[in-house]
Coordinates of N, CA and C in Angstrom, one line a residue:
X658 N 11.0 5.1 32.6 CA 11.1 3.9 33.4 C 9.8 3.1 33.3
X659 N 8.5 4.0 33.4 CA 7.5 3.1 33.4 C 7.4 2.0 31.9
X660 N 7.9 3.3 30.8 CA 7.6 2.9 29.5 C 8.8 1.5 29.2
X661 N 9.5 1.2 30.0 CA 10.9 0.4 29.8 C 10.3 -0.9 30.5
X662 N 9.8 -0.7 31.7 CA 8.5 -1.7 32.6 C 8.2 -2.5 32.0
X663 N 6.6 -1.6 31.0 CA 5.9 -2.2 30.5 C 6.3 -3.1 28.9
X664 N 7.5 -2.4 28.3 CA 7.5 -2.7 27.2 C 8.4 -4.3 27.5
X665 N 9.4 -4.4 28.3 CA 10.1 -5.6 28.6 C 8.6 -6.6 29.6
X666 N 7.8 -6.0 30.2 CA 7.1 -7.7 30.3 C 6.1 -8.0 29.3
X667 N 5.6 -6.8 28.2 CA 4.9 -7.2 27.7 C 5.2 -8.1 26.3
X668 N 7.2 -7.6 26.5 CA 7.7 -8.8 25.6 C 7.8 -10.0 26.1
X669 N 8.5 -10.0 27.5 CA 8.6 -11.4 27.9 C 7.5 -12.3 28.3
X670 N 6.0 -12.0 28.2 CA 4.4 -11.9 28.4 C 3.8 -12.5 27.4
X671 N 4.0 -12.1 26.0 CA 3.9 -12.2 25.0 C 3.3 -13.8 24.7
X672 N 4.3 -14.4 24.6 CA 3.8 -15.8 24.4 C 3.1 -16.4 25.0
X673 N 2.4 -15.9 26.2 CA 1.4 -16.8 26.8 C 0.2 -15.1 27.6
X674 N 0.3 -14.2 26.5 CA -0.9 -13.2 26.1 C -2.1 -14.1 26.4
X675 N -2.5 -14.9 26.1 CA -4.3 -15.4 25.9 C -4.1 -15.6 27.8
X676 N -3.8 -16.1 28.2 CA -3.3 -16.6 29.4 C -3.6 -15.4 30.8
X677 N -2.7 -14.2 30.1 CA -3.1 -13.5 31.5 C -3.9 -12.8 31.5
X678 N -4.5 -12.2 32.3 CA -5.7 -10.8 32.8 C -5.1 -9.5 33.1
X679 N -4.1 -9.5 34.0 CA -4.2 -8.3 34.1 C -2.6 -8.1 35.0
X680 N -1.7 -7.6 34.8 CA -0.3 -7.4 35.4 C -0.1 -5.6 35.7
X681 N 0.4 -6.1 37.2 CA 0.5 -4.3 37.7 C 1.7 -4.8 38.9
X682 N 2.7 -3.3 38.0 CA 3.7 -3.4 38.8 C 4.2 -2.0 39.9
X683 N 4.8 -2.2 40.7 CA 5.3 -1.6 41.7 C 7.0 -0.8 41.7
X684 N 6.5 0.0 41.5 CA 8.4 0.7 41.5 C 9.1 1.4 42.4
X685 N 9.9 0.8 43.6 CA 9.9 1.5 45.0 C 11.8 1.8 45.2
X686 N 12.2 2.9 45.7 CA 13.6 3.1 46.4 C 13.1 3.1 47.7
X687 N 13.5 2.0 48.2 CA 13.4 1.7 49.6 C 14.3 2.5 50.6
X688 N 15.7 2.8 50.3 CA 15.8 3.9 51.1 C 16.2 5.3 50.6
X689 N 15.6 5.7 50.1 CA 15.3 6.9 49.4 C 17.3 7.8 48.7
X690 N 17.5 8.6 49.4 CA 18.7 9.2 48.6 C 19.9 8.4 49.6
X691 N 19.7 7.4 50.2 CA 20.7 6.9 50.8 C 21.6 5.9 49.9
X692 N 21.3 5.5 48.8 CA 21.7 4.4 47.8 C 21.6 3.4 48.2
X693 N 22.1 2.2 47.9 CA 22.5 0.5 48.2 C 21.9 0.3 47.3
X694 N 21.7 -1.3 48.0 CA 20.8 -2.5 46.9 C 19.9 -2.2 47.9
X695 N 18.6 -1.0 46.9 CA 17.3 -0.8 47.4 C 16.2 -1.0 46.6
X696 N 16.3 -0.9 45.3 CA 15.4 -0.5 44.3 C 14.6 -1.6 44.2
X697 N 13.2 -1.4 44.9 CA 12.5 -2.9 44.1 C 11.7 -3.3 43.4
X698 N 11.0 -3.7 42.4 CA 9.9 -4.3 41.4 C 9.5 -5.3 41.8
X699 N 7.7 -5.2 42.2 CA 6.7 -5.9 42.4 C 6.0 -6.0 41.7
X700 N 5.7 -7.2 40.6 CA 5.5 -7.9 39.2 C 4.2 -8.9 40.1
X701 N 3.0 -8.3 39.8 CA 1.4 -9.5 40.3 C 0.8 -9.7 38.9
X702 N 1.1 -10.8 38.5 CA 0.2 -11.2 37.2 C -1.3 -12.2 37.8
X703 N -2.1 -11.4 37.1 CA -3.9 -12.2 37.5 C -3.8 -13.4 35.7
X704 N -4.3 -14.1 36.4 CA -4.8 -15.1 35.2 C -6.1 -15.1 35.0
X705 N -6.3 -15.6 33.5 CA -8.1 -15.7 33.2 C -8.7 -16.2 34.2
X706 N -8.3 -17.6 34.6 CA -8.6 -18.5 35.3 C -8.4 -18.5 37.0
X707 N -8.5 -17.4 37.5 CA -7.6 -16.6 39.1 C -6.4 -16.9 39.3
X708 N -5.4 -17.9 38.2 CA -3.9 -17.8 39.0 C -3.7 -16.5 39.2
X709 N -2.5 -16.5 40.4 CA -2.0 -15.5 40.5 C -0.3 -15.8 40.1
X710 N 0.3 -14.8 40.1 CA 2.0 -14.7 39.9 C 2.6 -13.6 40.6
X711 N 3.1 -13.9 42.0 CA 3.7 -12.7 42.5 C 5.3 -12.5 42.3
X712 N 6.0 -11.7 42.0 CA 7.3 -11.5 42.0 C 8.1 -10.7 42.6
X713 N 8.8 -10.7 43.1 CA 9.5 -9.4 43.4 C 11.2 -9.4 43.5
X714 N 11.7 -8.2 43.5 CA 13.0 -8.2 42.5 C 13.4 -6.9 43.3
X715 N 14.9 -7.1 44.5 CA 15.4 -5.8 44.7 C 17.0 -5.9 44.3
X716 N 17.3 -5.4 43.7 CA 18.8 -4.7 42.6 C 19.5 -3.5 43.1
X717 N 20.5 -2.9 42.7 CA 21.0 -1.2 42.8 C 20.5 -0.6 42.0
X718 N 19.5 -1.4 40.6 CA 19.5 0.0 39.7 C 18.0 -0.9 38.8
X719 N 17.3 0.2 38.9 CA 15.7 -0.3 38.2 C 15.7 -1.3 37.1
X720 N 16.5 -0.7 36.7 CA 16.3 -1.5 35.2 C 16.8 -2.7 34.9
X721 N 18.2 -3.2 35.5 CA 18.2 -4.5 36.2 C 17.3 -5.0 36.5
X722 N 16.3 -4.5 38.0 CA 15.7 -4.7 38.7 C 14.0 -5.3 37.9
X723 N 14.0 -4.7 37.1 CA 12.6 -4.9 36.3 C 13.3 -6.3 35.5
X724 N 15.0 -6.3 34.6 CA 14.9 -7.3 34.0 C 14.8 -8.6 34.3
X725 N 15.3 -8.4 35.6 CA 15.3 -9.8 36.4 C 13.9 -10.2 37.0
X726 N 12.7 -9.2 37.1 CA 12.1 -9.4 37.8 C 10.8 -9.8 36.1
X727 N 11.0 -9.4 35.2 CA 10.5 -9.6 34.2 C 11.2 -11.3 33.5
X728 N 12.2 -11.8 33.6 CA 12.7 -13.0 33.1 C 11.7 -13.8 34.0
X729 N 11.5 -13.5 35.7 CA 11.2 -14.8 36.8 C 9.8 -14.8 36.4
X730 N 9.1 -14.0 36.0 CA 7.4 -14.0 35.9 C 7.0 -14.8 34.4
X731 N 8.4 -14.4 33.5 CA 8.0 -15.4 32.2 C 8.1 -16.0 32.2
X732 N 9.1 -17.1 33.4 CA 9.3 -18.5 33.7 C 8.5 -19.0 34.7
X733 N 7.7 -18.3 35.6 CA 6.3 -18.6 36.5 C 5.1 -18.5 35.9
X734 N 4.7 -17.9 34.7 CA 4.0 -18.0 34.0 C 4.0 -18.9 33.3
X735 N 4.7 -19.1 32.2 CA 5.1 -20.2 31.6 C 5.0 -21.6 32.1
X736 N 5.6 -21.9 33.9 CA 5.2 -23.0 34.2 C 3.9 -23.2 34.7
X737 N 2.7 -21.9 34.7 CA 1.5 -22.0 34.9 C 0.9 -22.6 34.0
X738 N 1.2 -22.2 32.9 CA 0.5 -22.7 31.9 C 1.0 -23.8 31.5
X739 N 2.4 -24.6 32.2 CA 2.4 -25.8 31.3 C 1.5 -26.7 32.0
X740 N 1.3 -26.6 33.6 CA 0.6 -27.4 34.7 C -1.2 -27.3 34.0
X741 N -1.5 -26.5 33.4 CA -2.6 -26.3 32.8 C -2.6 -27.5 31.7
X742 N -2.0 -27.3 31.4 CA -1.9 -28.2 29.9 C -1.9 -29.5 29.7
X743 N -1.2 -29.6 31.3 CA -0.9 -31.4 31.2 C -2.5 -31.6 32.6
X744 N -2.7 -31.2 33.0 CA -4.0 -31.2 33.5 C -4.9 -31.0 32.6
X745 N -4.9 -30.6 31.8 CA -5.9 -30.8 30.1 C -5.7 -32.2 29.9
X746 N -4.4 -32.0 29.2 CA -4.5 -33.3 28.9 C -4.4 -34.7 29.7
X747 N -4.3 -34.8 30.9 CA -4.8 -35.9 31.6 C -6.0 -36.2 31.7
X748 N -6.9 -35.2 31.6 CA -8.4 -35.3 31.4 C -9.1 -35.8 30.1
X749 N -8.3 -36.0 28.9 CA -8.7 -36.2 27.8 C -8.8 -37.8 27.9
X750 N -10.2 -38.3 27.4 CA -10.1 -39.7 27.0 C -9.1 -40.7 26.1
X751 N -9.0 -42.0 26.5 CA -7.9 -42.2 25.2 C -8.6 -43.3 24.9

């Protein structure tokens, strides 16, 4: 499970690698052998720059739970860095 974690955000991560610092996730059954929609993933990405990215993601079943919660951090990320960019570039002389 951990190894399934890491390998799906560090694919969906991937493209904007220079960008983050440091991502640690959370793997919890909130009500232990009682089943439901319990299972949840807590996704905190650090940026070079101190963004942060919090996420979190509860499902019936982990791995769902991680994919969904790994798609929302690559599209919060992603819109970190585009707000970076056009804040670059508004700064640029013309």
């Amino acid at each position: 499970l951990a190894n399934h974690a890491q390998g799906r955000l560090a694919h969906d991560l991937h493209q904007h690698a220079r960008l983050v610092d440091r991502v640690v996730v959370l793997l919890r059954d909130l009500n232990g052998p009682k089943g439901g929609i319990d299972k949840e993933v807590d996704v905190t990405v650090r940026t070079h720059r101190g963004g942060i990215v919090v996420v979190k993601e509860i499902q019936n079943d982990l791995y769902l739970a991680i994919g969904h919660a790994a798609d929302r951090v690559k599209n919060a990320v992603g819109r970190l860095a585009g707000r970076r960019l056009e804040r670059r570039r508004a700064r640029r002389p013309m």
